[in-house]
Amino acid sequence: MSSLFRLAGKVRPSTALGRSLSASFFSTASPKRPLPPNFFRQPSQSLVSRLRQARFYSKGFGHERRYAANMLLLKGLMGINVAVYGYSIYVTAQARQGHMENFKRYYQNMSMSLRDVKNGYYWQTISCIFAHEGLLHVGFNMFTFYSLGGALAALPVTPGQFMLIIFGSGLAGSLFWLSQEQMKERTGRPSHQRALGFSGALVGAVTVVACFMPRNQVQLFGVVPMPLWLLTVGYAVYDGYYLNDENSRIGHAGHLGGLGFGLAYYFLKLRGLRYPGSL
């Protein structure tokens, strides 16, 4: 498994916006303490094959049809992310030639800031999920989403539940990040950061997979095997420890928000589904 939460790319302040473009929510800058490469190993094909061959039925919606529908949604979400990133390259090239309007509109609508949300730009809490800053950022997020999202698609979740996990986790991450920014503002430490990236939704999806398959082995550093539940808990502890670190440019609050939604949705809604080895 490739690095699930590896953060790629560096955000540079945009003078056009008059504020720094930090990816503090879902990472876009190199952290002070970067995660090692190969933090996660891509799940083996045998795992996905076993999940596909399993037979689960929910209200007459067969497993094969459900898996196909979930994978179609997964690829559609990946396509949106890639298309939005492609458009960001286009508007950035325009800005370098002196045409700033599309660049300004893009970052005002596709990245999130506390000030904008307070001024009525509520859609930023969802739209920022699909924006990325840098090729490595979108590349790592999409590769990991395809790897572990494929495992989620093969689990006994309906297409509606699949989408709710993704969007619910992303929205929860946005709201938790905004709450942290609000707390900073109240204590006289406004950061004026902007958030973007798919990692909050990704963390929520991985949390659900970990709840269904807690003992599934993953490789830490590409060498040390450990169960998925332990790795997920370890990363939650990591995010919690550095949550208020002023020197970290990672959006720990966004990760924790996505993780919290994944846990809540599993235990409140999905726990009753029959699956061997689930929590």
Coordinates of N, CA and C in Angstrom, one line a residue, residues 8-117:
A8 N 1.9 15.8 0.0 CA 2.8 16.1 -1.1 C 2.6 17.5 -1.6
G9 N 3.7 18.1 -2.1 CA 3.6 19.4 -2.7 C 3.7 20.5 -1.7
K10 N 4.1 21.7 -2.1 CA 4.2 22.8 -1.2 C 3.3 23.9 -1.7
V11 N 2.6 24.5 -0.7 CA 1.7 25.6 -1.0 C 2.5 26.9 -0.9
R12 N 2.4 27.7 -1.9 CA 3.0 29.0 -1.9 C 2.0 30.1 -1.7
P13 N 2.3 31.2 -1.0 CA 1.3 32.2 -0.8 C 1.0 32.9 -2.1
S14 N -0.3 33.2 -2.3 CA -0.7 33.8 -3.5 C -1.0 35.3 -3.3
T15 N -0.2 36.2 -3.9 CA -0.4 37.6 -3.7 C -1.7 38.0 -4.3
A16 N -2.2 37.3 -5.3 CA -3.5 37.6 -5.9 C -4.6 37.5 -4.9
L17 N -4.5 36.6 -3.9 CA -5.6 36.5 -3.0 C -5.3 37.3 -1.7
G18 N -4.1 37.8 -1.5 CA -3.9 38.6 -0.4 C -3.8 37.8 0.9
R19 N -3.6 36.5 0.8 CA -3.5 35.6 2.0 C -2.8 34.4 1.6
S20 N -2.3 33.7 2.6 CA -1.5 32.5 2.2 C -2.4 31.3 1.9
L21 N -1.9 30.6 0.9 CA -2.7 29.4 0.5 C -2.1 28.2 1.2
S22 N -2.5 27.9 2.4 CA -2.0 26.7 3.1 C -2.9 25.6 2.9
A23 N -2.4 24.4 2.8 CA -3.2 23.2 2.7 C -3.3 22.6 4.0
S24 N -3.5 23.4 5.0 CA -3.4 22.9 6.4 C -4.5 21.9 6.6
F25 N -5.5 21.8 5.8 CA -6.6 20.9 6.0 C -6.2 19.5 5.6
F26 N -5.9 19.3 4.3 CA -5.6 18.0 3.8 C -4.3 17.9 3.2
S27 N -3.4 18.6 3.8 CA -2.0 18.6 3.4 C -1.8 19.1 2.0
T28 N -0.8 19.9 1.8 CA -0.3 20.2 0.5 C 1.1 20.7 0.7
A29 N 1.6 20.7 1.9 CA 2.9 21.2 2.2 C 3.7 20.1 2.9
S30 N 5.0 20.2 2.7 CA 5.8 19.2 3.4 C 5.7 19.4 4.9
P31 N 5.4 18.4 5.7 CA 5.3 18.7 7.2 C 6.6 18.8 7.8
K32 N 6.6 19.3 9.0 CA 7.9 19.5 9.7 C 8.5 18.1 10.0
R33 N 7.6 17.2 10.3 CA 8.1 15.8 10.5 C 7.4 14.9 9.4
P34 N 8.0 14.8 8.2 CA 7.3 14.1 7.1 C 7.2 12.6 7.4
L35 N 6.1 12.1 7.0 CA 5.9 10.7 7.1 C 6.8 9.9 6.2
P36 N 7.2 8.8 6.6 CA 8.1 8.0 5.7 C 7.4 7.5 4.5
P37 N 8.2 7.2 3.4 CA 7.5 6.7 2.2 C 7.1 5.3 2.5
N38 N 6.1 4.8 1.6 CA 5.6 3.5 1.7 C 4.9 3.2 3.1
F39 N 4.3 4.3 3.6 CA 3.6 4.2 4.9 C 2.5 3.1 4.8
F40 N 1.8 3.1 3.7 CA 0.9 2.0 3.5 C 1.3 1.2 2.3
R41 N 1.0 -0.1 2.3 CA 1.2 -0.9 1.1 C -0.1 -1.2 0.4
Q42 N -0.1 -1.1 -0.9 CA -1.3 -1.3 -1.7 C -1.9 -2.7 -1.3
P43 N -3.2 -2.8 -1.1 CA -3.8 -4.1 -0.7 C -3.6 -5.1 -1.9
S44 N -3.3 -6.3 -1.5 CA -3.1 -7.3 -2.5 C -4.3 -7.6 -3.3
Q45 N -4.1 -8.0 -4.5 CA -5.2 -8.3 -5.4 C -6.1 -9.4 -4.8
S46 N -5.4 -10.3 -4.0 CA -6.2 -11.5 -3.5 C -7.2 -11.0 -2.5
L47 N -6.9 -9.9 -1.7 CA -7.9 -9.3 -0.8 C -9.1 -8.8 -1.5
V48 N -8.9 -8.0 -2.5 CA -10.1 -7.5 -3.3 C -10.8 -8.6 -4.0
S49 N -10.1 -9.6 -4.5 CA -10.7 -10.7 -5.1 C -11.6 -11.5 -4.2
R50 N -11.1 -11.7 -2.9 CA -11.9 -12.4 -1.9 C -13.1 -11.6 -1.6
L51 N -13.0 -10.3 -1.5 CA -14.2 -9.5 -1.2 C -15.2 -9.6 -2.3
R52 N -14.7 -9.5 -3.6 CA -15.6 -9.6 -4.7 C -16.3 -10.9 -4.8
Q53 N -15.6 -12.0 -4.4 CA -16.2 -13.3 -4.5 C -17.2 -13.6 -3.4
A54 N -17.1 -12.8 -2.3 CA -18.0 -13.0 -1.2 C -19.4 -12.7 -1.7
R55 N -20.5 -13.3 -1.0 CA -21.8 -13.0 -1.5 C -22.6 -12.3 -0.3
F56 N -22.9 -11.0 -0.6 CA -23.7 -10.3 0.4 C -24.9 -9.7 -0.4
Y57 N -26.0 -9.8 0.3 CA -27.3 -9.3 -0.3 C -28.0 -8.3 0.6
S58 N -28.4 -7.2 0.1 CA -29.1 -6.2 0.9 C -30.3 -5.7 0.1
K59 N -31.5 -6.2 0.5 CA -32.7 -5.8 -0.2 C -32.7 -6.1 -1.7
G60 N -32.1 -7.3 -2.0 CA -32.1 -7.8 -3.4 C -31.1 -7.2 -4.2
F61 N -30.2 -6.3 -3.7 CA -29.2 -5.7 -4.5 C -27.9 -6.6 -4.4
G62 N -27.7 -7.4 -5.4 CA -26.6 -8.4 -5.4 C -25.2 -7.8 -5.2
H63 N -24.3 -8.6 -4.7 CA -23.0 -8.0 -4.4 C -22.3 -7.6 -5.6
E64 N -22.4 -8.3 -6.7 CA -21.7 -8.0 -7.9 C -22.2 -6.6 -8.5
R65 N -23.5 -6.5 -8.5 CA -24.0 -5.2 -9.0 C -23.6 -4.0 -8.1
R66 N -23.7 -4.3 -6.8 CA -23.3 -3.3 -5.8 C -21.8 -2.9 -6.0
Y67 N -21.0 -3.9 -6.1 CA -19.5 -3.6 -6.3 C -19.3 -2.8 -7.6
A68 N -20.0 -3.2 -8.7 CA -19.8 -2.4 -9.9 C -20.3 -1.0 -9.8
A69 N -21.4 -0.8 -9.1 CA -21.9 0.6 -8.9 C -21.0 1.4 -8.1
N70 N -20.5 0.8 -7.0 CA -19.5 1.5 -6.1 C -18.2 1.9 -6.9
M71 N -17.7 1.0 -7.7 CA -16.5 1.3 -8.4 C -16.8 2.4 -9.5
L72 N -18.0 2.4 -10.1 CA -18.3 3.5 -11.0 C -18.3 4.8 -10.3
L73 N -18.8 4.9 -9.1 CA -18.8 6.1 -8.3 C -17.4 6.5 -7.9
L74 N -16.6 5.5 -7.5 CA -15.2 5.8 -7.2 C -14.4 6.4 -8.3
K75 N -14.6 5.8 -9.5 CA -13.9 6.3 -10.7 C -14.4 7.7 -11.1
G76 N -15.7 7.9 -10.9 CA -16.3 9.2 -11.2 C -15.7 10.3 -10.2
L77 N -15.6 10.0 -8.9 CA -15.0 10.9 -8.0 C -13.5 11.2 -8.3
M78 N -12.8 10.2 -8.7 CA -11.4 10.4 -9.2 C -11.4 11.3 -10.4
G79 N -12.3 11.1 -11.3 CA -12.3 11.9 -12.5 C -12.6 13.4 -12.2
I80 N -13.5 13.6 -11.2 CA -13.7 15.0 -10.8 C -12.5 15.6 -10.2
N81 N -11.8 14.9 -9.4 CA -10.6 15.4 -8.8 C -9.5 15.8 -9.8
V82 N -9.3 14.8 -10.8 CA -8.3 15.1 -11.8 C -8.7 16.3 -12.7
A83 N -10.0 16.3 -13.0 CA -10.5 17.4 -13.9 C -10.3 18.8 -13.2
V84 N -10.6 18.9 -11.9 CA -10.5 20.1 -11.2 C -9.0 20.5 -11.1
Y85 N -8.2 19.5 -10.9 CA -6.7 19.8 -10.8 C -6.2 20.3 -12.2
G86 N -6.7 19.7 -13.2 CA -6.4 20.2 -14.6 C -6.8 21.6 -14.8
Y87 N -8.0 22.0 -14.3 CA -8.4 23.3 -14.5 C -7.6 24.3 -13.7
S88 N -7.1 23.8 -12.5 CA -6.3 24.7 -11.7 C -5.0 25.0 -12.4
I89 N -4.4 24.0 -13.1 CA -3.2 24.3 -13.9 C -3.5 25.3 -15.0
Y90 N -4.7 25.2 -15.6 CA -5.0 26.2 -16.6 C -5.1 27.6 -16.1
V91 N -5.8 27.8 -15.0 CA -6.0 29.2 -14.4 C -4.7 29.7 -13.9
T92 N -3.9 28.8 -13.4 CA -2.6 29.3 -12.9 C -1.7 29.8 -14.1
A93 N -1.8 29.1 -15.2 CA -1.0 29.5 -16.4 C -1.6 30.9 -16.9
Q94 N -2.9 31.0 -16.8 CA -3.5 32.3 -17.1 C -3.0 33.4 -16.2
A95 N -2.9 33.1 -14.9 CA -2.5 34.1 -14.0 C -1.1 34.6 -14.2
R96 N -0.2 33.7 -14.6 CA 1.2 34.0 -14.9 C 1.3 34.9 -16.1
Q97 N 0.3 34.9 -17.0 CA 0.2 35.8 -18.1 C -0.5 37.1 -17.8
G98 N -0.9 37.3 -16.6 CA -1.5 38.5 -16.2 C -3.0 38.5 -16.1
H99 N -3.6 37.4 -16.4 CA -5.1 37.2 -16.4 C -5.5 36.6 -15.1
M100 N -5.9 37.4 -14.1 CA -6.0 36.9 -12.7 C -7.4 36.5 -12.4
E101 N -8.4 36.9 -13.1 CA -9.8 36.8 -12.7 C -10.2 35.3 -12.5
N102 N -9.9 34.4 -13.4 CA -10.3 33.0 -13.3 C -9.5 32.4 -12.1
F103 N -8.2 32.8 -12.0 CA -7.4 32.3 -10.8 C -8.1 32.7 -9.5
K104 N -8.5 33.9 -9.4 CA -9.1 34.3 -8.1 C -10.4 33.6 -7.8
R105 N -11.2 33.5 -8.9 CA -12.5 32.8 -8.7 C -12.3 31.3 -8.3
Y106 N -11.3 30.7 -9.0 CA -11.0 29.3 -8.7 C -10.7 29.1 -7.2
Y107 N -9.7 29.8 -6.7 CA -9.3 29.6 -5.3 C -10.4 30.1 -4.3
Q108 N -11.2 31.1 -4.7 CA -12.2 31.5 -3.8 C -13.4 30.5 -3.7
N109 N -13.6 29.8 -4.8 CA -14.7 28.8 -4.8 C -14.2 27.4 -4.5
M110 N -13.0 27.0 -4.7 CA -12.5 25.6 -4.6 C -11.5 25.4 -3.4
S111 N -11.2 26.5 -2.7 CA -10.5 26.3 -1.4 C -11.3 27.0 -0.3
M112 N -11.0 26.6 0.9 CA -11.9 27.0 2.0 C -11.1 27.9 3.0
S113 N -11.7 29.0 3.5 CA -11.2 29.8 4.6 C -12.3 30.1 5.5
L114 N -12.0 30.3 6.7 CA -13.0 30.7 7.8 C -13.7 32.0 7.4
R115 N -13.0 32.9 6.9 CA -13.5 34.2 6.6 C -14.6 34.1 5.5
D116 N -14.2 33.3 4.4 CA -15.2 33.2 3.3 C -16.4 32.5 3.7
V117 N -16.3 31.4 4.5 CA -17.5 30.7 5.0 C -18.4 31.6 5.8

